[in-house]
PDB file of N, CA and C in Angstrom:
ATOM      1  N   GLN A  47      54.831  85.774 152.806  1.00 63.00           N
ATOM      2  CA  GLN A  47      55.629  86.262 153.825  1.00 63.00           C
ATOM      3  C   GLN A  47      56.511  86.913 153.404  1.00 63.00           C
ATOM      4  N   VAL A  48      56.701  88.516 153.720  1.00 69.00           N
ATOM      5  CA  VAL A  48      57.180  89.428 152.591  1.00 69.00           C
ATOM      6  C   VAL A  48      58.864  88.914 153.694  1.00 69.00           C
ATOM      7  N   PRO A  49      60.012  89.194 152.478  1.00 79.00           N
ATOM      8  CA  PRO A  49      61.123  88.355 152.919  1.00 79.00           C
ATOM      9  C   PRO A  49      61.855  89.753 153.999  1.00 79.00           C
ATOM     10  N   LEU A  50      61.616  91.163 153.386  1.00 89.00           N
ATOM     11  CA  LEU A  50      62.375  92.642 154.284  1.00 89.00           C
ATOM     12  C   LEU A  50      61.227  93.305 154.915  1.00 89.00           C
ATOM     13  N   VAL A  51      61.680  92.956 156.010  1.00 91.00           N
ATOM     14  CA  VAL A  51      60.515  93.772 156.669  1.00 91.00           C
ATOM     15  C   VAL A  51      61.236  95.038 157.442  1.00 91.00           C
ATOM     16  N   GLU A  52      61.081  96.481 157.009  1.00 95.00           N
ATOM     17  CA  GLU A  52      61.508  97.677 157.723  1.00 95.00           C
ATOM     18  C   GLU A  52      60.865  97.971 158.957  1.00 95.00           C
ATOM     19  N   SER A  53      61.819  98.826 160.178  1.00 97.00           N
ATOM     20  CA  SER A  53      61.009  99.409 160.893  1.00 97.00           C
ATOM     21  C   SER A  53      61.992 100.563 161.123  1.00 97.00           C
ATOM     22  N   GLY A  54      61.542 101.529 162.339  1.00 98.00           N
ATOM     23  CA  GLY A  54      62.916 102.584 163.095  1.00 98.00           C
ATOM     24  C   GLY A  54      62.306 104.139 162.228  1.00 98.00           C
ATOM     25  N   GLY A  55      61.792 104.007 161.248  1.00 98.00           N
ATOM     26  CA  GLY A  55      61.162 104.768 160.733  1.00 98.00           C
ATOM     27  C   GLY A  55      60.287 106.211 161.933  1.00 98.00           C
ATOM     28  N   ASP A  56      60.450 107.229 161.879  1.00 97.00           N
ATOM     29  CA  ASP A  56      59.828 108.505 162.541  1.00 97.00           C
ATOM     30  C   ASP A  56      59.978 109.905 162.336  1.00 97.00           C
ATOM     31  N   LEU A  57      58.602 110.526 163.124  1.00 98.00           N
ATOM     32  CA  LEU A  57      59.296 112.147 162.909  1.00 98.00           C
ATOM     33  C   LEU A  57      60.395 112.542 163.671  1.00 98.00           C
ATOM     34  N   VAL A  58      61.082 113.739 163.187  1.00 98.00           N
ATOM     35  CA  VAL A  58      62.423 113.978 164.267  1.00 98.00           C
ATOM     36  C   VAL A  58      62.682 115.455 163.511  1.00 98.00           C
ATOM     37  N   GLN A  59      63.398 115.800 164.368  1.00 98.00           N
ATOM     38  CA  GLN A  59      63.323 117.616 163.955  1.00 98.00           C
ATOM     39  C   GLN A  59      64.904 117.444 163.606  1.00 98.00           C
ATOM     40  N   PRO A  60      65.367 118.220 161.956  1.00 98.00           N
ATOM     41  CA  PRO A  60      66.380 118.630 161.893  1.00 98.00           C
ATOM     42  C   PRO A  60      67.727 118.229 162.536  1.00 98.00           C
ATOM     43  N   GLY A  61      68.646 117.644 162.243  1.00 98.00           N
ATOM     44  CA  GLY A  61      69.743 117.174 162.891  1.00 98.00           C
ATOM     45  C   GLY A  61      69.633 116.343 164.000  1.00 98.00           C
ATOM     46  N   GLY A  62      68.542 115.794 164.017  1.00 98.00           N
ATOM     47  CA  GLY A  62      68.237 114.588 164.978  1.00 98.00           C
ATOM     48  C   GLY A  62      68.812 113.383 164.293  1.00 98.00           C
ATOM     49  N   SER A  63      68.766 111.773 164.835  1.00 98.00           N
ATOM     50  CA  SER A  63      69.387 110.291 164.395  1.00 98.00           C
ATOM     51  C   SER A  63      68.018 109.576 164.860  1.00 98.00           C
ATOM     52  N   LEU A  64      67.952 108.839 163.810  1.00 98.00           N
ATOM     53  CA  LEU A  64      67.314 107.670 163.530  1.00 98.00           C
ATOM     54  C   LEU A  64      68.038 106.412 163.278  1.00 98.00           C
ATOM     55  N   ARG A  65      67.746 104.979 163.552  1.00 98.00           N
ATOM     56  CA  ARG A  65      68.824 104.289 162.988  1.00 98.00           C
ATOM     57  C   ARG A  65      67.480 103.437 163.622  1.00 98.00           C
ATOM     58  N   LEU A  66      67.702 102.911 161.534  1.00 98.00           N
ATOM     59  CA  LEU A  66      66.500 101.913 160.872  1.00 98.00           C
ATOM     60  C   LEU A  66      67.089 100.685 160.734  1.00 98.00           C
ATOM     61  N   SER A  67      65.808  99.621 160.166  1.00 97.00           N
ATOM     62  CA  SER A  67      66.673  98.131 161.187  1.00 97.00           C
ATOM     63  C   SER A  67      65.279  97.466 159.691  1.00 97.00           C
ATOM     64  N   CYS A  68      65.985  96.373 159.178  1.00 94.00           N
ATOM     65  CA  CYS A  68      65.851  96.053 158.015  1.00 94.00           C
ATOM     66  C   CYS A  68      66.076  94.540 158.796  1.00 94.00           C
ATOM     67  N   ALA A  69      65.196  94.269 158.683  1.00 90.00           N
ATOM     68  CA  ALA A  69      64.776  92.699 159.198  1.00 90.00           C
ATOM     69  C   ALA A  69      64.589  91.263 158.102  1.00 90.00           C
ATOM     70  N   ALA A  70      65.791  90.057 157.625  1.00 82.00           N
ATOM     71  CA  ALA A  70      65.116  89.642 156.420  1.00 82.00           C
ATOM     72  C   ALA A  70      64.915  88.378 157.157  1.00 82.00           C
ATOM     73  N   SER A  71      63.694  87.777 156.605  1.00 75.00           N
ATOM     74  CA  SER A  71      63.165  86.460 157.181  1.00 75.00           C
ATOM     75  C   SER A  71      62.828  85.246 156.273  1.00 75.00           C
ATOM     76  N   GLY A  72      63.157  83.990 156.364  1.00 68.00           N
ATOM     77  CA  GLY A  72      63.563  82.921 155.292  1.00 68.00           C
ATOM     78  C   GLY A  72      64.265  82.559 154.058  1.00 68.00           C
ATOM     79  N   ARG A  73      65.790  83.582 154.624  1.00 68.00           N
ATOM     80  CA  ARG A  73      66.083  83.443 153.682  1.00 68.00           C
ATOM     81  C   ARG A  73      67.790  84.106 154.375  1.00 68.00           C
ATOM     82  N   ILE A  74      68.871  83.951 154.045  1.00 66.00           N
ATOM     83  CA  ILE A  74      70.247  84.379 154.496  1.00 66.00           C
ATOM     84  C   ILE A  74      70.653  85.242 153.159  1.00 66.00           C
ATOM     85  N   PHE A  75      70.512  86.882 153.396  1.00 72.00           N
ATOM     86  CA  PHE A  75      71.171  87.523 152.399  1.00 72.00           C
ATOM     87  C   PHE A  75      72.365  87.749 152.226  1.00 72.00           C
ATOM     88  N   SER A  76      73.354  87.853 150.967  1.00 73.00           N
ATOM     89  CA  SER A  76      74.655  87.994 151.411  1.00 73.00           C
ATOM     90  C   SER A  76      75.153  89.291 151.598  1.00 73.00           C
ATOM     91  N   ILE A  77      76.274  89.994 152.820  1.00 62.00           N
ATOM     92  CA  ILE A  77      75.988  91.067 152.937  1.00 62.00           C
ATOM     93  C   ILE A  77      76.464  91.481 151.864  1.00 62.00           C
ATOM     94  N   ASN A  78      77.045  90.869 150.388  1.00 71.00           N
ATOM     95  CA  ASN A  78      77.551  92.381 149.343  1.00 71.00           C
ATOM     96  C   ASN A  78      76.502  92.746 148.957  1.00 71.00           C
ATOM     97  N   THR A  79      74.796  91.794 148.505  1.00 84.00           N
ATOM     98  CA  THR A  79      74.234  92.371 147.910  1.00 84.00           C
ATOM     99  C   THR A  79      72.916  93.576 148.447  1.00 84.00           C
ATOM    100  N   MET A  80      73.159  93.688 150.302  1.00 91.00           N
ATOM    101  CA  MET A  80      71.803  94.314 150.201  1.00 91.00           C
ATOM    102  C   MET A  80      72.395  95.903 150.123  1.00 91.00           C
ATOM    103  N   ALA A  81      71.144  96.579 150.612  1.00 95.00           N
ATOM    104  CA  ALA A  81      71.056  97.996 150.294  1.00 95.00           C
ATOM    105  C   ALA A  81      69.999  97.950 150.900  1.00 95.00           C
ATOM    106  N   TRP A  82      69.966 100.189 151.303  1.00 97.00           N
ATOM    107  CA  TRP A  82      68.925 101.383 151.145  1.00 97.00           C
ATOM    108  C   TRP A  82      68.227 101.735 150.233  1.00 97.00           C
ATOM    109  N   TYR A  83      68.031 102.251 150.476  1.00 98.00           N
ATOM    110  CA  TYR A  83      66.883 102.621 149.279  1.00 98.00           C
ATOM    111  C   TYR A  83      65.781 103.618 149.971  1.00 98.00           C
ATOM    112  N   ARG A  84      65.251 104.879 149.093  1.00 98.00           N
ATOM    113  CA  ARG A  84      64.643 105.712 149.717  1.00 98.00           C
ATOM    114  C   ARG A  84      63.304 106.861 148.725  1.00 98.00           C
ATOM    115  N   GLN A  85      62.668 106.892 148.780  1.00 98.00           N
ATOM    116  CA  GLN A  85      61.351 107.313 147.702  1.00 98.00           C
ATOM    117  C   GLN A  85      60.498 108.928 148.652  1.00 98.00           C
ATOM    118  N   ALA A  86      61.255 109.498 148.198  1.00 97.00           N
ATOM    119  CA  ALA A  86      60.721 110.594 148.633  1.00 97.00           C
ATOM    120  C   ALA A  86      58.973 111.177 147.852  1.00 97.00           C
ATOM    121  N   PRO A  87      58.255 112.126 148.563  1.00 92.00           N
ATOM    122  CA  PRO A  87      57.069 112.185 147.368  1.00 92.00           C
ATOM    123  C   PRO A  87      57.114 112.379 146.175  1.00 92.00           C
ATOM    124  N   GLY A  88      56.615 112.360 145.033  1.00 94.00           N
ATOM    125  CA  GLY A  88      56.762 112.547 143.651  1.00 94.00           C
ATOM    126  C   GLY A  88      57.659 112.578 143.191  1.00 94.00           C
ATOM    127  N   LYS A  89      58.747 111.757 143.746  1.00 96.00           N
ATOM    128  CA  LYS A  89      60.042 111.200 143.119  1.00 96.00           C
ATOM    129  C   LYS A  89      60.573 109.928 143.296  1.00 96.00           C
ATOM    130  N   ALA A  90      61.142 109.358 142.284  1.00 97.00           N
ATOM    131  CA  ALA A  90      61.666 108.164 142.149  1.00 97.00           C
ATOM    132  C   ALA A  90      62.336 107.500 143.316  1.00 97.00           C
ATOM    133  N   ARG A  91      61.836 106.129 142.839  1.00 97.00           N
ATOM    134  CA  ARG A  91      63.053 105.126 144.096  1.00 97.00           C
ATOM    135  C   ARG A  91      64.444 105.390 143.927  1.00 97.00           C
ATOM    136  N   GLU A  92      65.518 105.956 145.250  1.00 97.00           N
ATOM    137  CA  GLU A  92      66.180 106.223 144.954  1.00 97.00           C
ATOM    138  C   GLU A  92      67.656 104.745 146.168  1.00 97.00           C
ATOM    139  N   LEU A  93      69.108 104.861 145.123  1.00 98.00           N
ATOM    140  CA  LEU A  93      69.489 104.202 145.991  1.00 98.00           C
ATOM    141  C   LEU A  93      70.113 104.920 147.190  1.00 98.00           C
ATOM    142  N   VAL A  94      70.798 105.088 147.858  1.00 98.00           N
ATOM    143  CA  VAL A  94      70.951 105.626 149.486  1.00 98.00           C
ATOM    144  C   VAL A  94      72.426 104.926 149.846  1.00 98.00           C
ATOM    145  N   ALA A  95      72.272 103.993 150.285  1.00 98.00           N
ATOM    146  CA  ALA A  95      73.678 102.912 151.253  1.00 98.00           C
ATOM    147  C   ALA A  95      73.262 101.362 150.533  1.00 98.00           C
ATOM    148  N   HIS A  96      74.465 101.233 150.095  1.00 96.00           N
ATOM    149  CA  HIS A  96      74.939  99.542 150.073  1.00 96.00           C
ATOM    150  C   HIS A  96      76.508  99.094 150.298  1.00 96.00           C
ATOM    151  N   PHE A  97      76.627  98.030 150.161  1.00 94.00           N
ATOM    152  CA  PHE A  97      77.348  97.320 150.892  1.00 94.00           C
ATOM    153  C   PHE A  97      78.595  96.887 149.416  1.00 94.00           C
ATOM    154  N   THR A  98      79.770  96.866 149.510  1.00 89.00           N
ATOM    155  CA  THR A  98      80.226  97.149 148.247  1.00 89.00           C
ATOM    156  C   THR A  98      80.711  95.482 148.431  1.00 89.00           C
ATOM    157  N   SER A  99      80.878  95.197 146.552  1.00 84.00           N
ATOM    158  CA  SER A  99      81.857  93.548 146.543  1.00 84.00           C
ATOM    159  C   SER A  99      82.465  93.136 147.608  1.00 84.00           C
ATOM    160  N   GLY A 100      83.966  94.426 147.730  1.00 83.00           N
ATOM    161  CA  GLY A 100      84.949  93.987 148.776  1.00 83.00           C
ATOM    162  C   GLY A 100      85.040  94.648 150.256  1.00 83.00           C
ATOM    163  N   GLY A 101      83.828  93.835 150.081  1.00 81.00           N
ATOM    164  CA  GLY A 101      82.951  94.163 151.901  1.00 81.00           C
ATOM    165  C   GLY A 101      83.093  95.507 152.159  1.00 81.00           C
ATOM    166  N   GLY A 102      83.157  96.882 151.064  1.00 92.00           N
ATOM    167  CA  GLY A 102      83.172  97.843 152.405  1.00 92.00           C
ATOM    168  C   GLY A 102      81.523  98.371 151.977  1.00 92.00           C
ATOM    169  N   THR A 103      81.782  99.529 151.569  1.00 95.00           N
ATOM    170  CA  THR A 103      80.481 100.538 151.838  1.00 95.00           C
ATOM    171  C   THR A 103      80.301 101.692 151.302  1.00 95.00           C
ATOM    172  N   ASN A 104      79.702 101.763 150.298  1.00 96.00           N
ATOM    173  CA  ASN A 104      78.436 103.248 149.483  1.00 96.00           C
ATOM    174  C   ASN A 104      77.698 103.700 149.782  1.00 96.00           C
ATOM    175  N   TYR A 105      78.114 105.177 149.749  1.00 98.00           N
ATOM    176  CA  TYR A 105      76.954 106.123 149.764  1.00 98.00           C
ATOM    177  C   TYR A 105      76.594 107.628 148.735  1.00 98.00           C
ATOM    178  N   SER A 106      75.185 107.146 148.615  1.00 98.00           N
ATOM    179  CA  SER A 106      74.939 108.356 147.254  1.00 98.00           C
ATOM    180  C   SER A 106      75.567 109.920 148.092  1.00 98.00           C
ATOM    181  N   ASP A 107      75.564 110.243 147.067  1.00 97.00           N
ATOM    182  CA  ASP A 107      76.761 112.108 147.529  1.00 97.00           C
ATOM    183  C   ASP A 107      75.411 112.584 148.464  1.00 97.00           C
ATOM    184  N   SER A 108      74.222 112.479 148.887  1.00 97.00           N
ATOM    185  CA  SER A 108      73.384 113.292 149.713  1.00 97.00           C
ATOM    186  C   SER A 108      73.519 113.027 151.076  1.00 97.00           C
ATOM    187  N   VAL A 109      73.723 112.084 151.279  1.00 98.00           N
ATOM    188  CA  VAL A 109      73.727 111.141 152.914  1.00 98.00           C
ATOM    189  C   VAL A 109      75.524 111.086 153.006  1.00 98.00           C
ATOM    190  N   LYS A 110      76.259 111.351 152.227  1.00 98.00           N
ATOM    191  CA  LYS A 110      77.943 110.702 152.472  1.00 98.00           C
ATOM    192  C   LYS A 110      77.915 111.573 153.216  1.00 98.00           C
ATOM    193  N   GLY A 111      78.602 111.267 154.724  1.00 97.00           N
ATOM    194  CA  GLY A 111      79.641 111.687 155.997  1.00 97.00           C
ATOM    195  C   GLY A 111      78.088 111.831 156.836  1.00 97.00           C
ATOM    196  N   ARG A 112      76.976 111.277 156.344  1.00 98.00           N
ATOM    197  CA  ARG A 112      75.652 111.471 157.770  1.00 98.00           C
ATOM    198  C   ARG A 112      75.043 109.555 157.973  1.00 98.00           C
ATOM    199  N   PHE A 113      75.064 108.784 156.839  1.00 98.00           N
ATOM    200  CA  PHE A 113      74.408 107.844 157.277  1.00 98.00           C
ATOM    201  C   PHE A 113      75.572 107.552 157.348  1.00 98.00           C
ATOM    202  N   THR A 114      75.239 105.189 158.287  1.00 98.00           N
ATOM    203  CA  THR A 114      76.245 104.492 157.927  1.00 98.00           C
ATOM    204  C   THR A 114      75.300 103.055 158.337  1.00 98.00           C
ATOM    205  N   ILE A 115      75.902 102.439 156.818  1.00 97.00           N
ATOM    206  CA  ILE A 115      74.721 100.906 156.906  1.00 97.00           C
ATOM    207  C   ILE A 115      76.284 100.259 158.014  1.00 97.00           C
ATOM    208  N   SER A 116      75.468  99.280 158.310  1.00 95.00           N
ATOM    209  CA  SER A 116      76.314  98.176 158.834  1.00 95.00           C
ATOM    210  C   SER A 116      74.841  96.822 159.011  1.00 95.00           C
ATOM    211  N   ARG A 117      75.163  95.887 159.616  1.00 91.00           N
ATOM    212  CA  ARG A 117      74.843  94.006 159.251  1.00 91.00           C
ATOM    213  C   ARG A 117      75.209  93.866 160.687  1.00 91.00           C
ATOM    214  N   ASN A 118      73.927  93.275 161.063  1.00 88.00           N
ATOM    215  CA  ASN A 118      74.402  91.653 162.143  1.00 88.00           C
ATOM    216  C   ASN A 118      74.196  90.738 161.384  1.00 88.00           C
ATOM    217  N   ASN A 119      75.563  90.261 161.536  1.00 82.00           N
ATOM    218  CA  ASN A 119      74.938  88.801 160.653  1.00 82.00           C
ATOM    219  C   ASN A 119      74.957  87.411 161.531  1.00 82.00           C
ATOM    220  N   VAL A 120      74.435  87.825 162.741  1.00 83.00           N
ATOM    221  CA  VAL A 120      74.184  86.246 163.774  1.00 83.00           C
ATOM    222  C   VAL A 120      72.678  87.073 163.470  1.00 83.00           C
ATOM    223  N   LEU A 121      72.455  88.263 163.785  1.00 84.00           N
ATOM    224  CA  LEU A 121      70.736  88.415 163.992  1.00 84.00           C
ATOM    225  C   LEU A 121      70.154  88.635 162.464  1.00 84.00           C
ATOM    226  N   ASN A 122      70.888  88.124 161.034  1.00 85.00           N
ATOM    227  CA  ASN A 122      70.448  88.306 159.956  1.00 85.00           C
ATOM    228  C   ASN A 122      69.945  90.173 160.282  1.00 85.00           C
ATOM    229  N   VAL A 123      70.081  91.075 160.213  1.00 90.00           N
ATOM    230  CA  VAL A 123      69.652  91.930 160.370  1.00 90.00           C
ATOM    231  C   VAL A 123      71.054  93.403 159.257  1.00 90.00           C
ATOM    232  N   VAL A 124      69.899  94.124 158.756  1.00 93.00           N
ATOM    233  CA  VAL A 124      70.410  95.233 158.745  1.00 93.00           C
ATOM    234  C   VAL A 124      70.743  96.865 158.863  1.00 93.00           C
ATOM    235  N   TYR A 125      71.145  97.610 159.066  1.00 96.00           N
ATOM    236  CA  TYR A 125      71.022  98.675 159.662  1.00 96.00           C
ATOM    237  C   TYR A 125      71.188 100.097 158.968  1.00 96.00           C
ATOM    238  N   LEU A 126      69.918 101.101 159.428  1.00 98.00           N
ATOM    239  CA  LEU A 126      71.265 102.440 158.292  1.00 98.00           C
ATOM    240  C   LEU A 126      70.709 103.468 159.522  1.00 98.00           C
ATOM    241  N   GLN A 127      71.942 103.750 159.930  1.00 98.00           N
ATOM    242  CA  GLN A 127      72.135 104.395 160.946  1.00 98.00           C
ATOM    243  C   GLN A 127      72.351 105.971 160.314  1.00 98.00           C
ATOM    244  N   MET A 128      71.494 107.285 160.750  1.00 98.00           N
ATOM    245  CA  MET A 128      70.616 108.340 159.973  1.00 98.00           C
ATOM    246  C   MET A 128      71.601 109.863 160.906  1.00 98.00           C
ATOM    247  N   ASP A 129      72.578 110.301 161.205  1.00 98.00           N
ATOM    248  CA  ASP A 129      72.586 111.282 161.783  1.00 98.00           C
ATOM    249  C   ASP A 129      72.189 113.255 160.939  1.00 98.00           C
ATOM    250  N   SER A 130      72.008 113.842 161.876  1.00 98.00           N
ATOM    251  CA  SER A 130      72.011 114.958 161.173  1.00 98.00           C
ATOM    252  C   SER A 130      71.767 115.573 159.802  1.00 98.00           C
ATOM    253  N   LEU A 131      70.288 114.649 160.505  1.00 98.00           N
ATOM    254  CA  LEU A 131      68.968 114.336 159.485  1.00 98.00           C
ATOM    255  C   LEU A 131      68.548 115.771 159.155  1.00 98.00           C
ATOM    256  N   LYS A 132      68.056 116.010 157.457  1.00 98.00           N
ATOM    257  CA  LYS A 132      67.799 117.421 156.906  1.00 98.00           C
ATOM    258  C   LYS A 132      65.841 117.166 156.437  1.00 98.00           C
ATOM    259  N   PRO A 133      65.130 118.085 156.671  1.00 97.00           N
ATOM    260  CA  PRO A 133      63.845 117.791 156.213  1.00 97.00           C
ATOM    261  C   PRO A 133      64.183 117.361 154.703  1.00 97.00           C
ATOM    262  N   GLU A 134      65.093 117.588 153.619  1.00 97.00           N
ATOM    263  CA  GLU A 134      65.077 116.415 152.374  1.00 97.00           C
ATOM    264  C   GLU A 134      65.361 114.934 152.460  1.00 97.00           C
ATOM    265  N   ASP A 135      66.340 114.528 153.718  1.00 98.00           N
ATOM    266  CA  ASP A 135      65.500 113.072 153.587  1.00 98.00           C
ATOM    267  C   ASP A 135      64.440 112.740 153.828  1.00 98.00           C
ATOM    268  N   THR A 136      63.671 113.541 154.390  1.00 98.00           N
ATOM    269  CA  THR A 136      62.101 113.110 154.488  1.00 98.00           C
ATOM    270  C   THR A 136      61.735 111.914 152.803  1.00 98.00           C
ATOM    271  N   ALA A 137      60.979 110.732 153.294  1.00 98.00           N
ATOM    272  CA  ALA A 137      60.865 109.657 152.967  1.00 98.00           C
ATOM    273  C   ALA A 137      60.973 108.518 153.149  1.00 98.00           C
ATOM    274  N   VAL A 138      59.930 107.721 152.220  1.00 98.00           N
ATOM    275  CA  VAL A 138      60.050 106.318 153.109  1.00 98.00           C
ATOM    276  C   VAL A 138      61.373 105.602 152.052  1.00 98.00           C
ATOM    277  N   TYR A 139      61.665 104.782 153.470  1.00 98.00           N
ATOM    278  CA  TYR A 139      63.238 104.126 153.016  1.00 98.00           C
ATOM    279  C   TYR A 139      62.548 102.595 153.525  1.00 98.00           C
ATOM    280  N   TYR A 140      63.488 101.729 152.262  1.00 97.00           N
ATOM    281  CA  TYR A 140      63.233 100.472 152.157  1.00 97.00           C
ATOM    282  C   TYR A 140      64.703  99.721 152.465  1.00 97.00           C
ATOM    283  N   CYS A 141      64.574  98.534 151.929  1.00 95.00           N
ATOM    284  CA  CYS A 141      66.015  98.036 152.396  1.00 95.00           C
ATOM    285  C   CYS A 141      65.766  96.467 151.418  1.00 95.00           C
ATOM    286  N   ASN A 142      66.125  96.771 150.309  1.00 94.00           N
ATOM    287  CA  ASN A 142      66.615  95.398 149.226  1.00 94.00           C
ATOM    288  C   ASN A 142      67.937  94.797 149.250  1.00 94.00           C
ATOM    289  N   GLU A 143      67.455  94.558 148.253  1.00 92.00           N
ATOM    290  CA  GLU A 143      69.057  93.562 147.600  1.00 92.00           C
ATOM    291  C   GLU A 143      69.575  94.634 146.201  1.00 92.00           C
ATOM    292  N   ARG A 144      70.392  94.964 145.755  1.00 92.00           N
ATOM    293  CA  ARG A 144      71.400  95.765 144.782  1.00 92.00           C
ATOM    294  C   ARG A 144      71.717  94.573 144.224  1.00 92.00           C
ATOM    295  N   PRO A 145      71.190  94.364 142.588  1.00 92.00           N
ATOM    296  CA  PRO A 145      70.130  94.922 142.268  1.00 92.00           C
ATOM    297  C   PRO A 145      69.330  94.633 142.921  1.00 92.00           C
ATOM    298  N   PRO A 146      67.696  95.772 142.751  1.00 92.00           N
ATOM    299  CA  PRO A 146      66.772  95.154 143.702  1.00 92.00           C
ATOM    300  C   PRO A 146      66.023  94.276 143.431  1.00 92.00           C
ATOM    301  N   ASN A 147      65.716  93.154 144.066  1.00 89.00           N
ATOM    302  CA  ASN A 147      64.630  92.044 143.185  1.00 89.00           C
ATOM    303  C   ASN A 147      62.990  92.496 143.647  1.00 89.00           C
ATOM    304  N   ALA A 148      62.145  93.287 142.368  1.00 90.00           N
ATOM    305  CA  ALA A 148      60.769  93.312 142.551  1.00 90.00           C
ATOM    306  C   ALA A 148      60.329  92.739 143.913  1.00 90.00           C
ATOM    307  N   PHE A 149      60.906  91.129 143.970  1.00 87.00           N
ATOM    308  CA  PHE A 149      59.354  90.008 144.646  1.00 87.00           C
ATOM    309  C   PHE A 149      59.767  90.779 146.487  1.00 87.00           C
ATOM    310  N   PHE A 150      60.771  91.552 146.780  1.00 88.00           N
ATOM    311  CA  PHE A 150      61.124  91.346 147.837  1.00 88.00           C
ATOM    312  C   PHE A 150      60.641  92.661 148.617  1.00 88.00           C
ATOM    313  N   TRP A 151      60.520  93.932 147.650  1.00 91.00           N
ATOM    314  CA  TRP A 151      60.445  95.407 148.250  1.00 91.00           C
ATOM    315  C   TRP A 151      58.854  95.271 149.268  1.00 91.00           C
ATOM    316  N   GLY A 152      59.526  95.835 150.151  1.00 90.00           N
ATOM    317  CA  GLY A 152      58.586  95.381 151.848  1.00 90.00           C
ATOM    318  C   GLY A 152      57.522  96.941 151.749  1.00 90.00           C
ATOM    319  N   ARG A 153      57.403  97.116 152.856  1.00 93.00           N
ATOM    320  CA  ARG A 153      56.196  97.857 152.994  1.00 93.00           C
ATOM    321  C   ARG A 153      56.964 100.111 153.257  1.00 93.00           C
ATOM    322  N   GLY A 154      58.184  99.167 153.578  1.00 96.00           N
ATOM    323  CA  GLY A 154      59.143 100.564 153.559  1.00 96.00           C
ATOM    324  C   GLY A 154      58.888 100.788 155.071  1.00 96.00           C
ATOM    325  N   THR A 155      59.518 102.172 155.555  1.00 98.00           N
ATOM    326  CA  THR A 155      58.949 103.193 156.862  1.00 98.00           C
ATOM    327  C   THR A 155      60.123 104.763 156.997  1.00 98.00           C
ATOM    328  N   GLN A 156      58.317 104.838 156.993  1.00 98.00           N
ATOM    329  CA  GLN A 156      58.616 106.680 157.076  1.00 98.00           C
ATOM    330  C   GLN A 156      59.303 106.974 157.599  1.00 98.00           C
ATOM    331  N   VAL A 157      60.268 108.106 157.225  1.00 98.00           N
ATOM    332  CA  VAL A 157      61.035 109.138 157.830  1.00 98.00           C
ATOM    333  C   VAL A 157      60.627 110.406 157.779  1.00 98.00           C
ATOM    334  N   THR A 158      60.203 111.119 158.880  1.00 98.00           N
ATOM    335  CA  THR A 158      59.691 112.557 158.073  1.00 98.00           C
ATOM    336  C   THR A 158      60.540 113.509 159.472  1.00 98.00           C
ATOM    337  N   VAL A 159      60.929 114.355 158.503  1.00 98.00           N
ATOM    338  CA  VAL A 159      62.556 115.225 159.139  1.00 98.00           C
ATOM    339  C   VAL A 159      61.662 116.873 158.627  1.00 98.00           C
ATOM    340  N   SER A 160      61.488 117.283 160.266  1.00 97.00           N
ATOM    341  CA  SER A 160      60.618 118.360 160.486  1.00 97.00           C
ATOM    342  C   SER A 160      60.420 119.012 161.669  1.00 97.00           C
ATOM    343  N   SER A 161      60.614 120.813 162.025  1.00 95.00           N
ATOM    344  CA  SER A 161      60.267 120.984 163.016  1.00 95.00           C
ATOM    345  C   SER A 161      58.899 121.264 163.501  1.00 95.00           C
TER     346      SER A 161
END
């Protein structure tokens, strides 16, 4: 059983919004360890957003001000709210711990930003 399952990806026009969800099963993940990653075609997987040890959040420069990571502790779900989407945000998005656990990579969810 894959412990992390991503969902919410879709085809969206530039400037649009999406909310991705990451559902954890089988274990409770510490809020301080969870992160969102993405991998665009032909590129390496990159860290997009994560929670910090102080309880805050941090973002890559490419998404800062447009994406928001959040969590529902009761449901054990991590979210990524993505606003003002750009074509360069097109990628498969994954959640995992930070640093990532090789055994926890799920299938990801495809986000395509195109007119």
